[in-house]
Structures are given as structure tokens and as C-alpha cells.
Amino acid sequence: MPTLLTYVLLPFAWLYAGIMAMRNWLYDRGWKPTTRFGTVPVLSVGNLRVGGTGKTPHVAWLVQELRQQGQQPAILSRGYGRRTNGFRLGSATETAVTLGDEPWQQFTHFGGQVPVAVCENRLTGLHELLRQQPGITVVVLDDAYQHRRVQPDFSVLLTEQQRLFYHDYVLPAGRLRESRAGAARADVVVVTKCDPALPVLEQQQITQRIRRYSRPHVPVFFSTYAYGVPVPLAAGELLEQEFSAEIVLLTGIAQPGPLREYLREAGYQIVYHAEFADHHAFTAEEIAALKTHYEPGRRIFTTQKDAARLLDPSLHTEMAGLAVFYIPIAVEFLADGANRLRQLLPAAIQPQAVV
């Protein structure tokens, strides 16, 4: 429900929405340049809302599907939160600090078998990525829904079940980066982080509301998270060792609520939750403070994205000897959503004529 502050900030939201609408209009009319890459199709994954909607695991799902269909995909991201500039291509010498936590997570997730690059300028990044990796057959742009200089061949819009874009307002009254009308650019909408038992009737109602803003008959899918077995951050740390159900939780993500709920339902007792902002760069002092809640028999649980930042060399001394585990997550679609989306990909990655 809107708060009093929401209504106070609405005039500023209207101003910001107007600026974004003018920007989009200029791109739509061709007055601002946009580029389509003819022989290498580009898929875009993003959202209308600021904050985590599950882009990283959905990008991973798409990349895995593309690989299974015989493609050689690559991932291009802005590399938010990194301490470097310009184009960088993932390699064993990179870290979350130089590449960004999410790109580094993708690079390690695929074992270096999928090229992962970062660049603030996506157009420059695409050109350089294709120059250095000529065997690429498709590029997935991570968090690029508002990046209009590159015209994707297929655009995936994500929106959380608990924070559906049609209930939200444009910044600063809400969390939308642009107006709800931006959904009209999507080729597919995925409602993420859903209750696995979300009733079909409620799915239909959500779909109807989304289609007030999207193009007619755009497919709407529903996905949820599947949490995996805790993975030790340090080699040699075995789950078979004696640990209690008491855990310390460490997160630096936008929406830690679903993970916290999962851990409680799985029987863990969260004795302390050190909660930081999304992409937070952990410090040795913060790890030292966390250790005051750690004792033998307890484990520190974190996310896979946060784990990438915990491997920073500046934290090695404080992290030594701690039983730290990350919880991997994977995307699962409700009903036949996975097969339906899978069937759309061959047409989506057909080479298009350059406009």
C-alpha cells in the first residue's frame, strides 16, 4: 500500500518518469541511435525495478539452455561494484573486485567455459567481446533492460511476485527505473521468486495485470528458486563434520528474505544475521565483528554472490579457520514454463538483418 511519503514524492516521480519517457521516445523514433548486431543475436535480461529480481540465476538458466541447444553463448554485464573501468574479460586472474561479484559468479559457475565480460558501455563491450571471442554465437546482456543503445533480438523482463512492477511507482516515490509502460518492450515476462504452490487462478490474474502494460499475447512465465546443498567456501571443509543447527547468516544482496525463510524452514536456527546492502564490499573489520557471533559447531552461511566477495585477498586473515558455506540457487519454472521458454529460444537467436 502507498504511504504518505509515496504521495509526497509523486511529483518528483512524475518528473523522472517524464524524462525517461522522452528518452525512450527518442530511441523509439530513431532520433537517438540504437544498434542491432546482425549475425550475432543479443538477448537482454533485466527489470523495471531497482533491486534484486533474480537476474543472475535467470541469466545462468538461459546460458545453460543455449549451450544445450548447441550455441556458444557469452555474457556481457556492466560489472556493477567493481573497482576497475573499461572492458575486462573474465579469466583466472580476475576477481570479484576487478570483474564485479555477479560476473565473477557467472564465470566460476560455468568453470570458465562461458566467456564473461564487463564494460560500462555495452556497445563498446559487444564489439570488443566479439573481437576477442570470434566463436561466440549469441550474447546475453545482464541487467540491460534500460540500455537502449543496443537493440536486443529478444528481451526478457523479470518482476518479483512479491514486488510486481504494476504495484510500484517510479523513483523516488517507488523503486521503478521507468514507468510501467516500459514493459511493452519485453518479448517475455518472467514472474520470479514465486511460491512453488502459486495457484493457477492467481497466475492468470497476474498475467492479466501484466498484459495491461506489455504487448498483447506476450508469454508470461512463473519461476521459483531451488536451493541446493550448502557448499564449503574453503577446500576441505566437509558437511559431514559435526555442526549444530545454529548458523550465522551473512548477506550483501537486495532481497535476503527468501533465503532466510528457506533456511528456517530447512531447520536451521539463525542466531545472527549480518545484513548489508546489495554488492557490499566486505571489510576485515566487518568479518571480525561477525566472528563475535561465531563459535565452534556453528557455521556461517552466505549466498554464492557474497561468497565471491569473501574470497578477496584482504579478507584472508580474518576468514581463516571459519566454517563458511554458500547456498547455491537454481531457477525452476512452474508448470510447463521451462519447456515453453525453451521452445522460444531457437527463433529468438536467429540472425536478424542489421537496422
Short mmCIF file of C-alpha atoms in Angstrom, two decimals:
data_model
loop_
_atom_site.label_atom_id
_atom_site.label_comp_id
_atom_site.label_asym_id
_atom_site.label_seq_id
_atom_site.Cartn_x
_atom_site.Cartn_y
_atom_site.Cartn_z
CA MET A 1 0.00 0.00 0.00
CA PRO A 2 1.27 3.51 -0.81
CA THR A 3 2.50 5.51 2.18
CA LEU A 4 2.17 9.22 2.86
CA LEU A 5 5.79 9.62 1.75
CA THR A 6 4.90 7.97 -1.57
CA TYR A 7 2.29 10.63 -2.27
CA VAL A 8 4.66 13.42 -1.20
CA LEU A 9 7.29 12.18 -3.66
CA LEU A 10 4.91 11.55 -6.57
CA PRO A 11 5.55 14.94 -8.27
CA PHE A 12 9.26 14.12 -8.40
CA ALA A 13 8.41 10.64 -9.70
CA TRP A 14 6.29 12.16 -12.47
CA LEU A 15 9.19 14.40 -13.45
CA TYR A 16 11.62 11.47 -13.56
CA ALA A 17 9.11 9.32 -15.44
CA GLY A 18 8.66 12.11 -17.97
CA ILE A 19 12.40 12.34 -18.55
CA MET A 20 12.64 8.57 -19.06
CA ALA A 21 9.58 8.59 -21.33
CA MET A 22 11.18 11.28 -23.51
CA ARG A 23 14.40 9.28 -23.65
CA ASN A 24 12.53 6.14 -24.73
CA TRP A 25 10.52 8.13 -27.29
CA LEU A 26 13.72 9.43 -28.87
CA TYR A 27 15.05 5.88 -29.17
CA ASP A 28 11.74 4.55 -30.49
CA ARG A 29 11.64 7.25 -33.19
CA GLY A 30 15.27 6.73 -34.15
CA TRP A 31 16.38 10.20 -33.04
CA LYS A 32 18.84 8.58 -30.64
CA PRO A 33 20.95 5.86 -32.26
CA THR A 34 20.45 2.20 -31.45
CA THR A 35 22.38 -0.74 -32.86
CA ARG A 36 21.34 -4.29 -33.72
CA PHE A 37 24.10 -6.82 -34.26
CA GLY A 38 23.16 -8.68 -37.43
CA THR A 39 24.92 -12.05 -37.38
CA VAL A 40 25.27 -12.37 -33.60
CA PRO A 41 21.92 -12.29 -31.81
CA VAL A 42 21.69 -10.46 -28.50
CA LEU A 43 19.40 -11.48 -25.64
CA SER A 44 18.68 -9.00 -22.86
CA VAL A 45 17.66 -9.84 -19.29
CA GLY A 46 16.58 -7.08 -16.95
CA ASN A 47 13.84 -5.46 -14.92
CA LEU A 48 11.93 -2.25 -14.38
CA ARG A 49 12.65 -2.14 -10.67
CA VAL A 50 15.81 -1.26 -8.77
CA GLY A 51 16.96 -4.19 -6.68
CA GLY A 52 17.25 -7.94 -6.97
CA THR A 53 14.70 -9.72 -9.12
CA GLY A 54 16.85 -12.78 -9.75
CA LYS A 55 18.71 -11.68 -12.88
CA THR A 56 21.88 -13.70 -12.23
CA PRO A 57 20.26 -17.16 -11.87
CA HIS A 58 17.92 -16.47 -14.80
CA VAL A 59 20.88 -15.48 -16.98
CA ALA A 60 22.57 -18.71 -15.92
CA TRP A 61 19.43 -20.68 -16.87
CA LEU A 62 19.31 -19.07 -20.31
CA VAL A 63 23.02 -19.62 -20.93
CA GLN A 64 22.77 -23.28 -19.94
CA GLU A 65 19.80 -23.78 -22.26
CA LEU A 66 21.61 -22.09 -25.12
CA ARG A 67 24.60 -24.36 -24.60
CA GLN A 68 22.36 -27.42 -24.66
CA GLN A 69 20.93 -26.20 -27.96
CA GLY A 70 24.41 -26.18 -29.48
CA GLN A 71 25.13 -22.47 -29.12
CA GLN A 72 28.31 -20.84 -27.83
CA PRO A 73 26.93 -18.08 -25.60
CA ALA A 74 28.73 -15.29 -23.79
CA ILE A 75 27.62 -12.94 -21.01
CA LEU A 76 28.16 -9.19 -21.03
CA SER A 77 27.49 -7.11 -17.92
CA ARG A 78 28.21 -3.62 -16.74
CA GLY A 79 30.15 -5.10 -13.81
CA TYR A 80 28.43 -3.10 -11.08
CA GLY A 81 30.51 -2.66 -7.92
CA ARG A 82 33.90 -3.48 -9.45
CA ARG A 83 36.92 -1.30 -8.80
CA THR A 84 38.06 -1.21 -12.42
CA ASN A 85 37.00 0.60 -15.55
CA GLY A 86 36.63 -0.26 -19.20
CA PHE A 87 36.36 -3.63 -20.87
CA ARG A 88 37.52 -6.73 -19.00
CA LEU A 89 37.17 -10.36 -19.96
CA GLY A 90 36.82 -12.99 -17.23
CA SER A 91 39.88 -15.13 -16.56
CA ALA A 92 41.55 -16.97 -13.69
CA THR A 93 43.44 -13.80 -12.79
CA GLU A 94 40.27 -11.75 -12.30
CA THR A 95 38.34 -11.45 -9.02
CA ALA A 96 35.04 -10.08 -7.82
CA VAL A 97 36.88 -6.81 -7.21
CA THR A 98 38.08 -6.46 -10.81
CA LEU A 99 35.14 -8.07 -12.62
CA GLY A 100 32.19 -7.48 -10.27
CA ASP A 101 30.62 -10.04 -7.96
CA GLU A 102 27.85 -11.22 -10.29
CA PRO A 103 30.04 -11.57 -13.44
CA TRP A 104 32.68 -13.37 -11.37
CA GLN A 105 29.97 -15.66 -10.01
CA GLN A 106 28.89 -16.47 -13.58
CA PHE A 107 32.48 -17.07 -14.68
CA THR A 108 33.14 -19.53 -11.85
CA HIS A 109 29.68 -21.12 -12.14
CA PHE A 110 30.44 -22.19 -15.72
CA GLY A 111 34.01 -23.12 -14.90
CA GLY A 112 35.41 -20.57 -17.31
CA GLN A 113 33.75 -22.35 -20.24
CA VAL A 114 31.47 -19.39 -20.99
CA PRO A 115 33.09 -16.02 -21.83
CA VAL A 116 32.02 -13.40 -19.30
CA ALA A 117 32.91 -9.77 -19.97
CA VAL A 118 32.15 -6.42 -18.37
CA CYS A 119 32.06 -2.91 -19.79
CA GLU A 120 30.21 0.26 -18.79
CA ASN A 121 29.50 0.94 -22.45
CA ARG A 122 27.59 -2.10 -23.69
CA LEU A 123 28.10 -1.16 -27.34
CA THR A 124 31.86 -0.94 -26.90
CA GLY A 125 31.76 -4.09 -24.81
CA LEU A 126 29.95 -6.05 -27.51
CA HIS A 127 32.41 -5.02 -30.20
CA GLU A 128 35.42 -5.92 -28.05
CA LEU A 129 33.90 -9.17 -26.82
CA LEU A 130 33.20 -10.33 -30.37
CA ARG A 131 36.68 -9.27 -31.45
CA GLN A 132 38.37 -11.28 -28.71
CA GLN A 133 35.95 -14.24 -28.87
CA PRO A 134 35.04 -14.72 -32.55
CA GLY A 135 33.47 -18.12 -31.90
CA ILE A 136 30.56 -16.65 -29.91
CA THR A 137 27.16 -17.32 -31.49
CA VAL A 138 24.92 -15.40 -29.05
CA VAL A 139 25.43 -12.79 -26.32
CA VAL A 140 23.29 -12.46 -23.18
CA LEU A 141 23.20 -8.94 -21.75
CA ASP A 142 22.82 -8.97 -17.97
CA ASP A 143 20.75 -6.13 -16.46
CA ALA A 144 20.36 -4.20 -19.71
CA TYR A 145 16.62 -3.54 -19.97
CA GLN A 146 17.10 0.25 -19.87
CA HIS A 147 20.18 0.17 -22.09
CA ARG A 148 18.65 1.36 -25.36
CA ARG A 149 21.85 1.91 -27.40
CA VAL A 150 21.86 -1.82 -28.12
CA GLN A 151 18.67 -3.22 -29.62
CA PRO A 152 18.26 -6.81 -28.40
CA ASP A 153 16.82 -9.51 -30.59
CA PHE A 154 14.99 -10.96 -27.58
CA SER A 155 14.20 -9.18 -24.33
CA VAL A 156 13.32 -10.89 -21.03
CA LEU A 157 11.69 -8.77 -18.33
CA LEU A 158 11.78 -10.02 -14.73
CA THR A 159 9.42 -8.98 -11.93
CA GLU A 160 9.14 -10.47 -8.45
CA GLN A 161 5.89 -12.00 -7.26
CA GLN A 162 6.09 -10.04 -4.01
CA ARG A 163 7.04 -6.77 -5.77
CA LEU A 164 5.19 -6.82 -9.08
CA PHE A 165 6.02 -3.80 -11.20
CA TYR A 166 2.37 -2.83 -11.69
CA HIS A 167 2.05 -2.20 -7.94
CA ASP A 168 5.11 0.06 -7.89
CA TYR A 169 5.90 3.70 -8.68
CA VAL A 170 8.78 5.41 -10.44
CA LEU A 171 11.71 6.68 -8.38
CA PRO A 172 11.79 8.34 -5.90
CA ALA A 173 8.17 7.57 -4.91
CA GLY A 174 8.78 3.89 -5.64
CA ARG A 175 11.52 1.66 -7.00
CA LEU A 176 10.84 1.66 -10.74
CA ARG A 177 13.59 2.86 -13.07
CA GLU A 178 10.98 3.88 -15.64
CA SER A 179 7.20 3.80 -15.93
CA ARG A 180 5.21 0.59 -16.12
CA ALA A 181 4.75 1.24 -19.85
CA GLY A 182 8.34 0.07 -20.32
CA ALA A 183 7.02 -3.50 -20.10
CA ALA A 184 5.87 -3.10 -23.71
CA ARG A 185 9.46 -3.70 -24.90
CA ALA A 186 9.57 -7.22 -23.45
CA ASP A 187 9.29 -10.35 -25.57
CA VAL A 188 8.82 -12.47 -22.45
CA VAL A 189 7.90 -11.61 -18.86
CA VAL A 190 9.00 -13.87 -16.01
CA VAL A 191 7.47 -13.51 -12.55
CA THR A 192 10.30 -14.58 -10.25
CA LYS A 193 10.73 -15.88 -6.70
CA CYS A 194 7.23 -17.33 -6.75
CA ASP A 195 5.65 -19.56 -4.16
CA PRO A 196 6.05 -23.04 -5.73
CA ALA A 197 2.39 -23.67 -4.90
CA LEU A 198 1.16 -20.43 -6.51
CA PRO A 199 -2.44 -21.23 -7.59
CA VAL A 200 -3.21 -21.28 -11.30
CA LEU A 201 -6.01 -18.75 -10.79
CA GLU A 202 -3.59 -16.29 -9.20
CA GLN A 203 -1.12 -16.85 -12.05
CA GLN A 204 -3.87 -15.99 -14.51
CA GLN A 205 -4.77 -12.83 -12.59
CA ILE A 206 -1.13 -11.70 -12.51
CA THR A 207 -0.82 -12.41 -16.24
CA GLN A 208 -3.88 -10.27 -16.98
CA ARG A 209 -2.48 -7.37 -14.97
CA ILE A 210 0.92 -7.62 -16.67
CA ARG A 211 -0.73 -7.55 -20.11
CA ARG A 212 -2.23 -4.16 -19.37
CA TYR A 213 1.30 -2.87 -19.96
CA SER A 214 3.03 -5.46 -22.13
CA ARG A 215 2.29 -6.18 -25.76
CA PRO A 216 -0.74 -8.44 -26.38
CA HIS A 217 -0.12 -12.16 -26.01
CA VAL A 218 3.47 -11.77 -24.73
CA PRO A 219 4.22 -15.01 -22.84
CA VAL A 220 4.23 -14.72 -19.05
CA PHE A 221 6.08 -17.40 -17.10
CA PHE A 222 6.46 -18.05 -13.39
CA SER A 223 9.68 -19.21 -11.73
CA THR A 224 10.90 -20.10 -8.28
CA TYR A 225 14.21 -20.75 -6.57
CA ALA A 226 15.53 -24.21 -5.83
CA TYR A 227 18.15 -24.05 -3.07
CA GLY A 228 20.99 -26.55 -3.19
CA VAL A 229 23.13 -28.30 -0.61
CA PRO A 230 25.48 -25.89 1.25
CA VAL A 231 28.88 -25.71 -0.45
CA PRO A 232 32.05 -25.08 1.60
CA LEU A 233 33.88 -21.91 0.69
CA ALA A 234 37.23 -23.37 1.77
CA ALA A 235 38.52 -26.62 0.32
CA GLY A 236 38.48 -29.50 2.78
CA GLU A 237 35.55 -28.18 4.85
CA LEU A 238 33.15 -31.14 4.90
CA LEU A 239 29.45 -31.13 5.68
CA GLU A 240 29.93 -34.45 7.47
CA GLN A 241 31.74 -32.67 10.29
CA GLU A 242 29.78 -32.10 13.46
CA PHE A 243 27.80 -28.89 13.19
CA SER A 244 24.80 -27.67 15.13
CA ALA A 245 21.63 -26.27 13.60
CA GLU A 246 22.70 -22.81 14.76
CA ILE A 247 24.08 -20.65 11.96
CA VAL A 248 25.28 -17.12 11.37
CA LEU A 249 23.93 -15.61 8.16
CA LEU A 250 25.93 -13.10 6.13
CA THR A 251 24.32 -11.37 3.14
CA GLY A 252 25.01 -8.42 0.88
CA ILE A 253 22.12 -8.82 -1.55
CA ALA A 254 18.99 -6.82 -2.29
CA GLN A 255 16.41 -9.32 -1.06
CA PRO A 256 17.70 -11.77 1.61
CA GLY A 257 14.18 -12.59 2.86
CA PRO A 258 13.55 -15.70 0.71
CA LEU A 259 16.89 -17.24 1.71
CA ARG A 260 16.26 -16.51 5.37
CA GLU A 261 12.82 -18.12 5.13
CA TYR A 262 14.21 -21.17 3.33
CA LEU A 263 16.90 -21.72 5.97
CA ARG A 264 14.36 -21.54 8.78
CA GLU A 265 12.05 -23.99 7.00
CA ALA A 266 15.05 -26.29 6.48
CA GLY A 267 15.54 -26.46 10.25
CA TYR A 268 18.39 -24.02 10.74
CA GLN A 269 18.39 -21.55 13.62
CA ILE A 270 19.72 -18.15 12.57
CA VAL A 271 21.38 -16.80 15.70
CA TYR A 272 22.60 -13.67 13.95
CA HIS A 273 22.10 -12.10 10.52
CA ALA A 274 24.72 -9.63 9.31
CA GLU A 275 22.73 -7.88 6.58
CA PHE A 276 24.40 -5.45 4.19
CA ALA A 277 23.34 -3.59 1.05
CA ASP A 278 23.48 -5.21 -2.37
CA HIS A 279 27.04 -5.60 -3.77
CA HIS A 280 28.52 -4.57 -0.42
CA ALA A 281 32.32 -4.86 -0.29
CA PHE A 282 33.02 -6.66 2.98
CA THR A 283 35.84 -5.37 5.17
CA ALA A 284 38.15 -7.17 7.56
CA GLU A 285 36.59 -5.19 10.42
CA GLU A 286 33.11 -6.44 9.49
CA ILE A 287 34.31 -10.05 9.38
CA ALA A 288 35.97 -9.57 12.75
CA ALA A 289 32.68 -8.25 14.17
CA LEU A 290 30.85 -11.22 12.65
CA LYS A 291 33.18 -13.61 14.47
CA THR A 292 31.81 -12.43 17.82
CA HIS A 293 28.66 -14.40 16.95
CA TYR A 294 30.61 -17.43 15.72
CA GLU A 295 31.64 -20.33 17.91
CA PRO A 296 32.70 -23.96 17.38
CA GLY A 297 29.86 -26.06 15.98
CA ARG A 298 28.25 -23.14 14.18
CA ARG A 299 28.57 -22.36 10.50
CA ILE A 300 28.45 -19.12 8.59
CA PHE A 301 26.04 -19.33 5.67
CA THR A 302 26.07 -16.85 2.80
CA THR A 303 24.98 -16.55 -0.83
CA GLN A 304 27.01 -17.56 -3.86
CA LYS A 305 27.26 -13.91 -4.92
CA ASP A 306 28.52 -12.88 -1.49
CA ALA A 307 30.96 -15.79 -1.46
CA ALA A 308 32.68 -14.29 -4.50
CA ARG A 309 33.47 -11.15 -2.49
CA LEU A 310 34.55 -13.08 0.60
CA LEU A 311 37.46 -14.52 -1.42
CA ASP A 312 39.07 -11.09 -1.65
CA PRO A 313 42.71 -11.36 -0.50
CA SER A 314 42.22 -8.53 2.00
CA LEU A 315 39.89 -10.81 3.99
CA HIS A 316 42.09 -13.94 4.08
CA THR A 317 43.42 -13.37 7.60
CA GLU A 318 40.00 -12.80 9.18
CA MET A 319 38.37 -15.62 7.18
CA ALA A 320 40.99 -18.20 8.13
CA GLY A 321 39.55 -21.07 10.15
CA LEU A 322 35.89 -20.09 9.69
CA ALA A 323 33.40 -22.72 8.52
CA VAL A 324 31.78 -20.71 5.73
CA PHE A 325 29.29 -22.24 3.29
CA TYR A 326 27.31 -20.70 0.45
CA ILE A 327 23.85 -21.78 -0.62
CA PRO A 328 23.64 -22.31 -4.39
CA ILE A 329 20.37 -21.47 -6.10
CA ALA A 330 18.88 -22.54 -9.41
CA VAL A 331 15.80 -21.39 -11.31
CA GLU A 332 12.84 -23.72 -11.71
CA PHE A 333 9.74 -22.79 -13.71
CA LEU A 334 6.21 -23.56 -12.61
CA ALA A 335 4.10 -25.92 -14.72
CA ASP A 336 5.43 -26.20 -18.29
CA GLY A 337 7.12 -22.79 -18.26
CA ALA A 338 10.62 -24.19 -18.84
CA ASN A 339 9.59 -26.11 -21.97
CA ARG A 340 7.62 -23.17 -23.35
CA LEU A 341 10.52 -20.74 -22.88
CA ARG A 342 12.97 -23.32 -24.21
CA GLN A 343 10.91 -23.61 -27.41
CA LEU A 344 11.08 -19.83 -27.95
CA LEU A 345 14.88 -19.67 -27.99
CA PRO A 346 15.64 -21.07 -31.47
CA ALA A 347 13.56 -18.35 -33.15
CA ALA A 348 14.92 -15.71 -30.75
CA ILE A 349 18.54 -16.36 -31.75
CA GLN A 350 18.06 -16.45 -35.49
CA PRO A 351 20.35 -13.87 -37.12
CA GLN A 352 18.49 -10.65 -37.91
CA ALA A 353 19.19 -8.04 -40.54
CA VAL A 354 21.07 -5.03 -39.21
CA VAL A 355 18.81 -2.00 -38.80
#
